[in-house]
Short mmCIF file of C-alpha atoms and ligand atoms in Angstrom, two decimals:
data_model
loop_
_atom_site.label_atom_id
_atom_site.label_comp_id
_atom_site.label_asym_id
_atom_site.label_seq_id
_atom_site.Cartn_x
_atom_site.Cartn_y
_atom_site.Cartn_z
CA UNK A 1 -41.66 71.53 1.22
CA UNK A 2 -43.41 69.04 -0.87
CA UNK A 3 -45.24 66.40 1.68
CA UNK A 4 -43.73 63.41 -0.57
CA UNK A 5 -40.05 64.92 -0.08
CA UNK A 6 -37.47 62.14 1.62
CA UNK A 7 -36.83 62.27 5.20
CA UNK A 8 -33.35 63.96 5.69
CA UNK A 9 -32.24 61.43 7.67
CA UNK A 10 -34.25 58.26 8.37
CA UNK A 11 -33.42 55.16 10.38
CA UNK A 12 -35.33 51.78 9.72
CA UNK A 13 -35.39 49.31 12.19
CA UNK A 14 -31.49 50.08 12.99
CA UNK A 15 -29.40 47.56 15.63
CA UNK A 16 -26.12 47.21 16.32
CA UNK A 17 -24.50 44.38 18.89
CA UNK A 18 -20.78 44.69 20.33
CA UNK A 19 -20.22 41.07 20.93
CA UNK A 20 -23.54 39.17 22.35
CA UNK A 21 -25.06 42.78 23.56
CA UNK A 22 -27.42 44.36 21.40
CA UNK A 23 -26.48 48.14 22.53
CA UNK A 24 -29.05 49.45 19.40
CA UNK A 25 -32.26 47.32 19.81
CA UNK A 26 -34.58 48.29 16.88
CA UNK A 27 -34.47 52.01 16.27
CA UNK A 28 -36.57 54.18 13.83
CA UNK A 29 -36.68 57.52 13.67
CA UNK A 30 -37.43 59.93 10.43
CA UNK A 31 -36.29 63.50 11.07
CA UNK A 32 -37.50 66.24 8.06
CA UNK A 33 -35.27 68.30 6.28
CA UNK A 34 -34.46 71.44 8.31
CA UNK A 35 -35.02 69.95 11.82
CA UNK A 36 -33.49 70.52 14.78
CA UNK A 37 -33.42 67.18 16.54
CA UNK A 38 -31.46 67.02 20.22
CA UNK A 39 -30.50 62.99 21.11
CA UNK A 40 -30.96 62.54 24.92
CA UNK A 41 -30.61 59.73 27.15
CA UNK A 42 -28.76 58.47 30.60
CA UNK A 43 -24.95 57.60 30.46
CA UNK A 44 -24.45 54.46 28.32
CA UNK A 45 -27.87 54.37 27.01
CA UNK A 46 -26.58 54.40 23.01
CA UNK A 47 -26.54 58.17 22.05
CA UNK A 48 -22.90 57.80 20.70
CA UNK A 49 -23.32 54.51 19.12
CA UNK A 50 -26.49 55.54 17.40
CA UNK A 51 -24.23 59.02 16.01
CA UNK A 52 -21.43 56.47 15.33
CA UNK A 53 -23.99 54.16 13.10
CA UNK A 54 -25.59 57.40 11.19
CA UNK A 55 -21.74 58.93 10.18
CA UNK A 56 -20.37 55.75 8.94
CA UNK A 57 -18.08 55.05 11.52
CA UNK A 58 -19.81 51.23 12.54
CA UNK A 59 -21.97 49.18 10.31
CA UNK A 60 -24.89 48.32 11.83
CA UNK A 61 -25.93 44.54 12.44
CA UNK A 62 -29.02 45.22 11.08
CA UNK A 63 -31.52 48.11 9.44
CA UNK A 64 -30.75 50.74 7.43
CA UNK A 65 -30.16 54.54 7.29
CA UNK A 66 -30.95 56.69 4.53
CA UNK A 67 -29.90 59.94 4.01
CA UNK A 68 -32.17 62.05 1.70
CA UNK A 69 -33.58 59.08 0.74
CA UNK A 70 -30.45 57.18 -0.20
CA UNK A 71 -29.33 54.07 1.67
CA UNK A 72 -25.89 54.77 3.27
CA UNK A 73 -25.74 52.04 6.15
CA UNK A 74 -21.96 50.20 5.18
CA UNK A 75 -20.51 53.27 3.53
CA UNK A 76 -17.51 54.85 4.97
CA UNK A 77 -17.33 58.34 6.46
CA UNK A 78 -15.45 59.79 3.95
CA UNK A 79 -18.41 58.84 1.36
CA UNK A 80 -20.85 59.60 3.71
CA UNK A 81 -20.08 63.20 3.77
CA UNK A 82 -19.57 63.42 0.45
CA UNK A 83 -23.19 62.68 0.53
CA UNK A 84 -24.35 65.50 2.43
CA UNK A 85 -23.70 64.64 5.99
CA UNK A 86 -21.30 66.23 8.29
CA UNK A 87 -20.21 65.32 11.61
CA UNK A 88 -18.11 67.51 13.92
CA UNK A 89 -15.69 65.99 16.54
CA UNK A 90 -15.57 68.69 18.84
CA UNK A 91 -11.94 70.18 17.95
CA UNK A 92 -10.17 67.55 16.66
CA UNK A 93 -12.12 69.09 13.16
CA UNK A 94 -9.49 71.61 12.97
CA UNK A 95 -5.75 72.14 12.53
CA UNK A 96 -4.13 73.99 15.25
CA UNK A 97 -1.11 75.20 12.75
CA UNK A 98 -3.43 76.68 10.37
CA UNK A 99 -5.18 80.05 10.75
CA UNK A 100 -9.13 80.60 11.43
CA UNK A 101 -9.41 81.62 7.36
CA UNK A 102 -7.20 78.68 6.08
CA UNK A 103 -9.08 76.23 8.20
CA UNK A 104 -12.46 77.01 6.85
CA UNK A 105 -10.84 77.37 3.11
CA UNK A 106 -9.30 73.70 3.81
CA UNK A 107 -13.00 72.31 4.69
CA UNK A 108 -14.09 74.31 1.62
CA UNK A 109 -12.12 72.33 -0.88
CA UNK A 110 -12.03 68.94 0.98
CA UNK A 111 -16.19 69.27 -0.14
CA UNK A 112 -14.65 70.21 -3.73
CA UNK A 113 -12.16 67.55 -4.52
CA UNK A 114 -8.69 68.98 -3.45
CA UNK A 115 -5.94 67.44 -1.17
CA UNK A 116 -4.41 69.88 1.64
CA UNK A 117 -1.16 69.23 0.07
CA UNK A 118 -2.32 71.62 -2.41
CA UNK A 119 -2.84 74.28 0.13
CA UNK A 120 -0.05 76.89 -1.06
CA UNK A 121 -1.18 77.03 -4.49
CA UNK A 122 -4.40 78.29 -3.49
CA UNK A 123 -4.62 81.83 -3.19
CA UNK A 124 -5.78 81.94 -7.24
CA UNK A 125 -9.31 79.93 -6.13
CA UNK A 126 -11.82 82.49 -5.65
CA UNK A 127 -14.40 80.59 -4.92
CA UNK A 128 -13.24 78.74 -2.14
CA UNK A 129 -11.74 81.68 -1.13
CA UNK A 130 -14.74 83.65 -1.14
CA UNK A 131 -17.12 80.75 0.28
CA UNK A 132 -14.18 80.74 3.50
CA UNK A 133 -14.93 84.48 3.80
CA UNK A 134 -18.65 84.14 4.55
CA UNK A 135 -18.14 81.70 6.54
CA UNK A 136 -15.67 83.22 8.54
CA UNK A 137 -18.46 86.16 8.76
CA UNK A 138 -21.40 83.53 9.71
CA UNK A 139 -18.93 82.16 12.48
CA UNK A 140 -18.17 85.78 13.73
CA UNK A 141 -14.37 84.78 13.45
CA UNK A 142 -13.74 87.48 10.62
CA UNK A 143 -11.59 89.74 12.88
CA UNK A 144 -9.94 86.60 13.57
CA UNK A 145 -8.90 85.86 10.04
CA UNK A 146 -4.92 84.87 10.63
CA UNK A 147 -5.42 83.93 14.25
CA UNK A 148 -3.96 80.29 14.30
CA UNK A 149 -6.52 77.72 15.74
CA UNK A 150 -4.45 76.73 18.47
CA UNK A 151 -4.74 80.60 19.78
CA UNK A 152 -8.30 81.03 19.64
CA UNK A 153 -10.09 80.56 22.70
CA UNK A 154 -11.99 77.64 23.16
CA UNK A 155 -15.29 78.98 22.41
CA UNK A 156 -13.60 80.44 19.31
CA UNK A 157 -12.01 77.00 18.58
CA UNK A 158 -15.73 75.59 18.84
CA UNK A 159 -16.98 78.13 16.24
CA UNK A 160 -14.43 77.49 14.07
CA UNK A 161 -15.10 74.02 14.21
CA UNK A 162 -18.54 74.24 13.43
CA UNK A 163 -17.67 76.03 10.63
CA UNK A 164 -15.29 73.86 9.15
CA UNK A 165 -18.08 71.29 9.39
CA UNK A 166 -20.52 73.24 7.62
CA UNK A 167 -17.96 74.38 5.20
CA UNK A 168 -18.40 71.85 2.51
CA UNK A 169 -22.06 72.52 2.37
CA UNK A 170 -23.31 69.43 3.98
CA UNK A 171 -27.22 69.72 4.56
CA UNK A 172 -27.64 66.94 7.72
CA UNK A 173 -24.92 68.77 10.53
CA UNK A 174 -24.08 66.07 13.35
CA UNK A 175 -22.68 67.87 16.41
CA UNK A 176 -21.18 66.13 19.52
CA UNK A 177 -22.58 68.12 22.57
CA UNK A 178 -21.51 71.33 20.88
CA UNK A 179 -21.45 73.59 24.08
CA UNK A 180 -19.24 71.27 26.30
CA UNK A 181 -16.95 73.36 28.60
CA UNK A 182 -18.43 75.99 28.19
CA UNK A 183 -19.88 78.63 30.62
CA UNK A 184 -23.79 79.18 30.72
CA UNK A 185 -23.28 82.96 29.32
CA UNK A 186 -20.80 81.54 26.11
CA UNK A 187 -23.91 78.87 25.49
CA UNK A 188 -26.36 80.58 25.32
CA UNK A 189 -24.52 82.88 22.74
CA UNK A 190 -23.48 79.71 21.04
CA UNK A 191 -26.51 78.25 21.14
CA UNK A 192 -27.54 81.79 18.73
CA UNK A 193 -24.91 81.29 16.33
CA UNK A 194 -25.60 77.08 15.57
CA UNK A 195 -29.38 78.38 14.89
CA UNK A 196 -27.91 80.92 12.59
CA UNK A 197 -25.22 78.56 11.01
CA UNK A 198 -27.33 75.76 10.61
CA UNK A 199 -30.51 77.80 9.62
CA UNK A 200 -32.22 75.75 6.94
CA UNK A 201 -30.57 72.65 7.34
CA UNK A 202 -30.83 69.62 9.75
CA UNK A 203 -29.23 69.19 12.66
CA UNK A 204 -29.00 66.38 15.57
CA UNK A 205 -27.11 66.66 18.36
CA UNK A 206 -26.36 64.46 21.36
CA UNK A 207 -26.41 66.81 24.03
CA UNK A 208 -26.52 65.94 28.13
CA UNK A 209 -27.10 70.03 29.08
CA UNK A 210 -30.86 70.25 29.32
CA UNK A 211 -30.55 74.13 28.80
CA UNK A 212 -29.04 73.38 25.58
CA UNK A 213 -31.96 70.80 24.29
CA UNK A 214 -34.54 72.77 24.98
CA UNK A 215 -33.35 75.93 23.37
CA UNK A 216 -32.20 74.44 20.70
CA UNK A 217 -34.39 71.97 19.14
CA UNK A 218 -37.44 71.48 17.73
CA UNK A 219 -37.85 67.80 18.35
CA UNK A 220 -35.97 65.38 20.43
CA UNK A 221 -35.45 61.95 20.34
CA UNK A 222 -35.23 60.15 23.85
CA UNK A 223 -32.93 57.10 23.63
CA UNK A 224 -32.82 54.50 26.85
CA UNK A 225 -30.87 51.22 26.32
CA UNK A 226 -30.77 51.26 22.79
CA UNK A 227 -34.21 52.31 21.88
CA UNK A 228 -36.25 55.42 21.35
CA UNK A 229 -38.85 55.72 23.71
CA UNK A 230 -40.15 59.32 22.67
CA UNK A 231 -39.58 61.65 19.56
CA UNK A 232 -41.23 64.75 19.78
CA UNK A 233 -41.64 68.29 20.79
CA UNK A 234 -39.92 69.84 23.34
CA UNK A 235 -42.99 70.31 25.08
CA UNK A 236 -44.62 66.84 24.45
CA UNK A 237 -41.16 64.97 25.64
CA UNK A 238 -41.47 67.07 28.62
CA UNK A 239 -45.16 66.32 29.45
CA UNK A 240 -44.24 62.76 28.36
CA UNK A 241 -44.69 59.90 31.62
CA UNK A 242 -42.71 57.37 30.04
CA UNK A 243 -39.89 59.81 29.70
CA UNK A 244 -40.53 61.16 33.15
CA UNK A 245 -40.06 57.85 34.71
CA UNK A 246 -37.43 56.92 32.61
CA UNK A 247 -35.01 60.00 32.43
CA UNK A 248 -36.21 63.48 32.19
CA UNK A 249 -37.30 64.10 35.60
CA UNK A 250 -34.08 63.29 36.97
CA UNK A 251 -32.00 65.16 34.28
CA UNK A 252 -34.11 67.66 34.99
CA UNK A 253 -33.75 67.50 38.84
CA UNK A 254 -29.95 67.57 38.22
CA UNK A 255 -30.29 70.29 36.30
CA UNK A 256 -32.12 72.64 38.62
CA UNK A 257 -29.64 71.29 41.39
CA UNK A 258 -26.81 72.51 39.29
CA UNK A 259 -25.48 69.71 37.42
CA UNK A 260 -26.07 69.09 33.38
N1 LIG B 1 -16.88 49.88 20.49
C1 LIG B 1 -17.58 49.37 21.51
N2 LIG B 1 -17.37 48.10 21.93
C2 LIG B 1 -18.09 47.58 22.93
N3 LIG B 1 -19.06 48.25 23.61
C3 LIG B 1 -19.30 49.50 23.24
C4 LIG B 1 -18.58 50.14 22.18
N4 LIG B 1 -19.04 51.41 22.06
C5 LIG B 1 -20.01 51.56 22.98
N5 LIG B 1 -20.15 50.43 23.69
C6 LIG B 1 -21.12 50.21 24.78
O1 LIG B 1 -22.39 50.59 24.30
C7 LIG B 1 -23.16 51.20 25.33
C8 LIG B 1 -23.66 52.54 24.84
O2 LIG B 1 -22.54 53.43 24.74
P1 LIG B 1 -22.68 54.89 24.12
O3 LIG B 1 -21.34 55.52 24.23
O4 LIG B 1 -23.31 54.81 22.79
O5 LIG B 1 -23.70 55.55 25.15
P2 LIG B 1 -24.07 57.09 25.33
O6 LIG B 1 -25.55 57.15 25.44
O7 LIG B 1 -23.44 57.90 24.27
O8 LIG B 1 -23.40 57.39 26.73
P3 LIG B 1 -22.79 58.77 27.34
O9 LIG B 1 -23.97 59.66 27.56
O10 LIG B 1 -22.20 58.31 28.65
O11 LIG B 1 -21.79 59.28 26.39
C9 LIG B 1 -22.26 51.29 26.56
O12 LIG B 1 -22.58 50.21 27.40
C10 LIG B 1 -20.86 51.12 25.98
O13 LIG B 1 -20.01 50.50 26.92
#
């Protein structure tokens, strides 16, 4: 990568007040293409908000965000990820009535142009077709091709989701705490397949399960109220005082006690 390429995703001085409470207080952060970067923080510190600011869905107050070096603070969602940016919402991604294949092909053409309502003349577009097949493979959902959503297990459901998020090529993947309810032995497997899926582009997630951050990113981004108090390794973060003090030696504690 050429040092003068844009930042993937970069935020400049970003705040955003509900009412008289700055909840965002003055954010930066530059993340390179292909990182991994894991958002933590305690309960209410801004995680959400700061997701909710990147994807469109509030304007910030103030600052910007650019995405591959284009400004796209003010734009809506849909634009947004016509841009390159997806965002999953846990399940809600996917349509319960539709099968595993048809799911993927309808986040397929959403990225080319086409309404659902043109669903049943599909079957004649073999590229969208074809791009639905690998990712059904990359998901490991293949054997699952007809299987409607709303039978998969939840994992499953996950998977697919992820892959309907990825399916219109987007190359910065936002995912909501991707492993939520799901036992340690079906994250760790999932934690495999979003490397795989997302190998080669960049990913943040806001993610509470510290088994999760650390085997998943490659930086993380430590948000308490509304500001970013440490971006960095895994290892620096955890060697990190300020972050000790202010977070990770309790999430941590909770974590060895047996809580996220
Ligand atoms: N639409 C809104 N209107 C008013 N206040 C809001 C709104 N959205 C979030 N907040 C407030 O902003 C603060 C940060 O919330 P946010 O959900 O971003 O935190 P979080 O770090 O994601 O928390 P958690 O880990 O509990 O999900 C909270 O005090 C919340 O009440």
């Amino acid at each position: 990568m050429a040092t003068n390429a844009p930042c993937a995703l970069e935020l400049r001085d970003l705040r955003k007040s509900f009412g008289k409470t700055e909840i965002i207080r003055g954010v930066n952060l530059a993340v390179k293409p292909g990182e991994r970067v894991a958002i933590i923080g305690p309960n209410g510190a801004g995680k959400s908000t700061l997701f909710n600011l990147i994807s469109g869905r509030f304007g910030p107050t103030s600052g910007e965000v650019l995405l591959n070096g284009q400004r796209i603070d003010g734009k809506a969602p849909y634009e947004i990820n016509r841009m390159g940016l997806s965002r999953s919402f846990q399940i809600t991604n996917i349509f319960p009535k539709l099968s595993v294949f048809e799911n993927l092909r309808c986040g397929v053409l959403w990225s080319m142009g086409y309404k659902y309502t043109f669903l049943r003349f599909l079957s004649k577009l073999d590229d969208a077709n074809e791009r639905a097949r690998q990712l059904m493979e990359m998901i490991k959902l293949d054997k699952k091709r007809d299987t409607l959503a709303v039978n998969l297990t939840y994992a499953e459901q996950r998977a697919l989701e992820i892959g309907v998020t990825i399916a219109g090529g987007a190359n910065v993947i936002l995912l909501d705490e991707p492993t939520a309810g799901m036992s340690r032995s079906e994250t760790t497997r999932f934690i495999h397949l979003i490397k795989e899926v997302t190998e080669g582009r960049t990913l943040l997630t806001v993610e509470h399960d510290m088994g999760v951050v650390f085997g998943l990113a490659d930086k993380i981004a430590v948000v308490v109220y509304g500001e970013v108090i440490a971006f960095d390794t895994p290892d620096k973060v955890r060697a990190n005082a300020r972050v000790q003090e202010a977070y990770l030696g309790s999430a941590v504690a909770d974590a060895q006690a047996g809580g996220h």
